[in-house]
């Protein structure tokens, strides 16, 4: 199955992809049942660069702006909120993202999908407001959701799970400038995995979901990647906000 076009894939994921995946999980074929299109992978990398989720070069990493130092994707992640797709900068209203989205990501091109589990992180690097505005990203990153032991090609439907750590928290951007809500997919070490406690990875002490150190968490969990990513934009409601 091809991942492009994204809409068609998501529409069929819940029916077509799942039987394939389960057949392989029971020791079937070594080729993944869903793979990203190279073009779609290139689009995701270009989008992260353009949105400054990554710097042009890892050595140029700017802790106020960038989320991760580098991004070499080998998969793609499709996200939808009640059918509205997240596609590299899609604008959402706060009322559209109250409930957690449906999520599915592809297998990596060279890996047997059944050999690894993945962790999905959703963070806002622009809390309270983007760099260059007032008050600025004082709470970068604001952690919206982590779930672990996720499998490629299996759509994560809109329901809580015991593998949520923490559970999804709806965006409530206080600034009129849009925030980049960034989705990152990391490969976990093989086998039974105990994730780090995200509360122990704030950049400074005292914050709950604010100031989450994505890169520190990734290192502590011995996660690899991100292998896939996406983001959407959301600002305070017009006439509302802080
Ligand atoms: C995936 O996670 C499950 C549940 O923790 C674990 O039993 C299994 O070994 C993991 N699979 C791989 C390939 O790491």
Coordinates of C-alpha atoms and ligand atoms in Angstrom, one line a residue:
X1 CA 0.0 0.0 0.0
X2 CA 1.2 3.5 -0.8
X3 CA 1.0 6.4 1.5
X4 CA 0.4 8.9 -1.2
X5 CA -2.1 10.5 -1.6
X6 CA -2.4 10.9 2.2
X7 CA -6.2 11.3 2.1
X8 CA -6.8 8.1 0.3
X9 CA -4.5 6.2 2.6
X10 CA -6.2 7.4 5.8
X11 CA -9.6 6.7 4.4
X12 CA -8.6 3.1 3.7
X13 CA -6.2 2.5 6.7
X14 CA -8.9 1.2 9.1
X15 CA -10.1 -1.4 6.6
X16 CA -7.3 -2.4 4.3
X17 CA -4.1 -2.0 6.3
X18 CA -5.0 -3.7 9.5
X19 CA -5.5 -7.3 8.2
X20 CA -2.1 -7.1 6.5
X21 CA -0.4 -5.9 9.6
X22 CA -1.8 -8.6 11.8
X23 CA -0.8 -11.3 9.3
X24 CA 2.8 -10.0 9.4
X25 CA 2.8 -9.6 13.2
X26 CA 2.2 -13.3 13.3
X27 CA 5.4 -14.0 11.4
X28 CA 4.3 -13.4 7.8
X29 CA 6.1 -11.6 5.0
X30 CA 9.2 -9.4 5.7
X31 CA 8.0 -6.5 3.7
X32 CA 6.0 -3.8 5.5
X33 CA 2.4 -3.5 4.5
X34 CA 2.5 0.3 4.2
X35 CA 5.4 2.4 3.2
X36 CA 5.8 6.1 2.6
X37 CA 6.2 7.5 -0.9
X38 CA 9.7 9.1 -1.3
X39 CA 8.1 12.3 -2.5
X40 CA 6.0 12.5 0.6
X41 CA 9.0 11.9 2.8
X42 CA 10.9 14.7 1.0
X43 CA 7.9 17.0 1.5
X44 CA 8.0 16.4 5.2
X45 CA 11.6 17.2 5.5
X46 CA 11.3 20.4 3.5
X47 CA 8.3 21.4 5.6
X48 CA 10.2 21.0 8.8
X49 CA 13.1 23.1 7.4
X50 CA 10.7 25.8 6.2
X51 CA 8.9 26.0 9.5
X52 CA 12.2 26.0 11.4
X53 CA 11.3 22.8 13.3
X54 CA 14.9 22.0 12.3
X55 CA 17.8 24.3 11.5
X56 CA 19.5 24.2 8.1
X57 CA 22.4 22.4 9.7
X58 CA 22.5 20.6 13.1
X59 CA 25.3 22.9 14.3
X60 CA 22.9 25.8 13.8
X61 CA 20.4 24.5 16.3
X62 CA 18.6 27.4 18.0
X63 CA 17.0 26.3 21.3
X64 CA 14.5 29.2 21.1
X65 CA 13.1 28.3 17.7
X66 CA 14.0 24.7 16.6
X67 CA 12.5 21.6 18.1
X68 CA 15.1 19.1 17.0
X69 CA 18.6 19.5 15.6
X70 CA 18.1 17.3 12.5
X71 CA 15.4 15.2 10.7
X72 CA 16.1 12.3 8.3
X73 CA 12.7 10.8 7.9
X74 CA 12.1 7.4 6.5
X75 CA 8.3 7.3 7.1
X76 CA 5.4 9.6 7.2
X77 CA 2.7 10.3 9.7
X78 CA -0.9 11.1 8.9
X79 CA -3.0 12.8 11.4
X80 CA -6.7 13.9 11.2
X81 CA -9.0 15.7 13.6
X82 CA -12.5 14.5 12.7
X83 CA -11.5 14.0 9.1
X84 CA -9.5 17.3 8.7
X85 CA -6.0 16.4 7.8
X86 CA -2.8 17.8 9.4
X87 CA -0.6 18.4 6.4
X88 CA 2.6 20.4 7.2
X89 CA 1.2 23.7 8.5
X90 CA -2.5 23.3 8.1
X91 CA -4.3 25.9 10.1
X92 CA -6.7 24.7 12.8
X93 CA -9.1 26.5 15.2
X94 CA -9.0 25.6 18.9
X95 CA -12.5 24.2 18.6
X96 CA -11.3 21.7 16.0
X97 CA -8.6 20.1 18.1
X98 CA -10.4 19.6 21.4
X99 CA -10.4 15.8 21.1
X100 CA -7.3 13.8 20.2
X101 CA -6.8 13.1 16.5
X102 CA -6.6 9.8 14.7
X103 CA -3.0 9.0 13.9
X104 CA -1.2 6.5 11.6
X105 CA 2.4 6.4 10.5
X106 CA 4.0 4.2 7.9
X107 CA 6.7 1.5 8.3
X108 CA 10.3 2.5 7.7
X109 CA 11.5 1.6 4.2
X110 CA 14.2 -1.0 5.2
X111 CA 12.8 -2.4 8.4
X112 CA 10.5 -5.2 9.1
X113 CA 7.7 -3.2 10.7
X114 CA 7.0 -5.9 13.3
X115 CA 10.6 -5.6 14.7
X116 CA 10.1 -2.2 16.4
X117 CA 7.7 -0.2 18.4
X118 CA 7.6 3.6 18.2
X119 CA 6.9 6.6 20.4
X120 CA 4.9 9.5 19.2
X121 CA 5.5 12.9 20.8
X122 CA 3.3 16.0 20.2
X123 CA 4.9 19.3 21.5
X124 CA 4.4 23.0 21.0
X125 CA 7.7 24.9 20.7
X126 CA 5.9 28.2 20.6
X127 CA 4.4 28.4 24.1
X128 CA 3.6 31.0 25.2
X129 CA 4.2 32.8 21.9
X130 CA 6.7 32.2 19.0
X131 CA 10.3 33.5 19.3
X132 CA 10.5 37.1 18.3
X133 CA 7.1 38.0 19.8
X134 CA 6.1 39.0 23.3
X135 CA 6.2 37.2 25.7
X136 CA 8.1 34.6 23.6
X137 CA 8.6 30.8 23.9
X138 CA 9.0 30.8 27.7
X139 CA 7.4 27.4 28.1
X140 CA 9.1 25.7 25.0
X141 CA 8.2 22.9 24.6
X142 CA 4.7 22.5 25.9
X143 CA 4.0 18.8 25.9
X144 CA 0.6 17.8 24.5
X145 CA 0.9 14.1 24.2
X146 CA 3.2 11.1 24.3
X147 CA 2.2 7.6 23.5
X148 CA 4.6 4.6 23.2
X149 CA 4.6 1.1 21.9
X150 CA 2.8 2.3 18.8
X151 CA 3.0 0.1 15.7
X152 CA 3.4 1.4 12.1
X153 CA 0.4 1.0 9.7
X154 CA -2.1 0.7 12.5
X155 CA -4.4 3.7 12.9
X156 CA -4.6 5.0 16.4
X157 CA -8.2 5.9 16.9
X158 CA -9.7 8.6 19.0
X159 CA -9.5 7.0 22.4
X160 CA -7.3 7.1 25.4
X161 CA -4.8 4.3 26.1
X162 CA -2.7 3.0 28.9
X163 CA 0.3 3.8 26.8
X164 CA -0.5 7.5 26.9
X165 CA 2.1 9.3 29.0
X166 CA 0.8 11.9 29.4
X167 CA -2.7 11.9 27.9
X168 CA -3.6 14.2 25.0
X169 CA -4.1 17.8 26.2
X170 CA -6.0 20.1 23.7
X171 CA -4.0 23.1 22.4
X172 CA -5.0 26.4 23.9
X173 CA -2.6 28.9 22.4
X174 CA -2.8 32.2 24.2
X175 CA -1.1 34.3 21.4
X176 CA -2.5 35.7 18.2
X177 CA 0.6 34.4 16.5
X178 CA 0.2 30.7 15.4
X179 CA 2.0 28.0 17.3
X180 CA 3.6 25.0 15.5
X181 CA 2.1 21.8 17.0
X182 CA 4.7 19.3 16.1
X183 CA 4.3 15.5 15.8
X184 CA 7.4 13.4 16.0
X185 CA 7.7 9.6 15.6
X186 CA 10.7 7.8 17.2
X187 CA 11.8 4.2 17.0
X188 CA 12.1 2.5 20.4
X189 CA 14.8 0.1 21.5
X190 CA 13.6 -3.5 20.9
X191 CA 11.6 -5.4 23.4
X192 CA 9.7 -4.4 26.5
X193 CA 10.1 -0.7 26.9
X194 CA 9.8 1.4 30.0
X195 CA 9.5 5.1 28.9
X196 CA 11.3 7.8 30.9
X197 CA 8.9 9.9 33.0
X198 CA 8.3 13.0 31.0
X199 CA 7.9 15.1 34.2
X200 CA 11.6 14.6 34.9
X201 CA 12.6 16.3 31.6
X202 CA 11.6 19.9 31.9
X203 CA 14.4 22.2 30.9
X204 CA 14.0 24.0 34.2
X205 CA 12.2 22.7 37.3
X206 CA 8.7 23.6 38.3
X207 CA 6.7 23.3 35.1
X208 CA 4.3 20.5 34.5
X209 CA 3.8 20.2 30.8
X210 CA 5.7 23.3 30.0
X211 CA 9.5 23.4 29.3
X212 CA 9.5 19.8 28.2
X213 CA 13.0 18.8 26.9
X214 CA 12.2 16.7 23.9
X215 CA 15.8 16.0 23.1
X216 CA 16.6 15.0 26.7
X217 CA 13.7 12.7 26.8
X218 CA 14.7 11.1 23.5
X219 CA 18.2 10.5 24.7
X220 CA 17.1 9.0 28.0
X221 CA 14.6 6.7 26.3
X222 CA 17.3 5.7 23.8
X223 CA 14.9 6.6 21.1
X224 CA 16.0 6.9 17.4
X225 CA 14.8 9.4 14.9
X226 CA 12.5 11.1 14.5
X227 CA 11.7 8.8 11.6
X228 CA 8.5 10.8 10.7
X229 CA 7.0 14.2 11.5
X230 CA 4.2 16.6 10.7
X231 CA 2.8 19.8 12.3
X232 CA -0.2 22.1 12.2
X233 CA -0.7 25.7 13.1
X234 CA -3.1 27.2 15.6
X235 CA -3.5 30.6 17.2
X236 CA -5.7 32.1 19.9
X237 CA -9.3 32.5 18.8
X238 CA -9.9 35.9 17.3
X239 CA -11.2 38.2 20.0
X240 CA -10.1 35.7 22.7
X241 CA -6.7 34.6 23.9
X242 CA -4.7 35.4 26.9
Ligands
LIG1 C1 6.4 -3.9 21.5 O1 5.8 -3.7 22.8 C2 5.3 -4.9 23.4 C3 4.6 -4.4 24.7 O2 5.5 -3.8 25.6 C4 6.4 -5.9 23.7 O3 5.9 -7.0 24.3 C5 7.1 -6.2 22.4 O4 8.2 -7.0 22.6 C6 7.5 -5.0 21.6 N1 8.0 -5.3 20.3 C7 9.2 -5.0 19.9 C8 9.5 -5.5 18.5 O5 10.0 -4.4 20.5

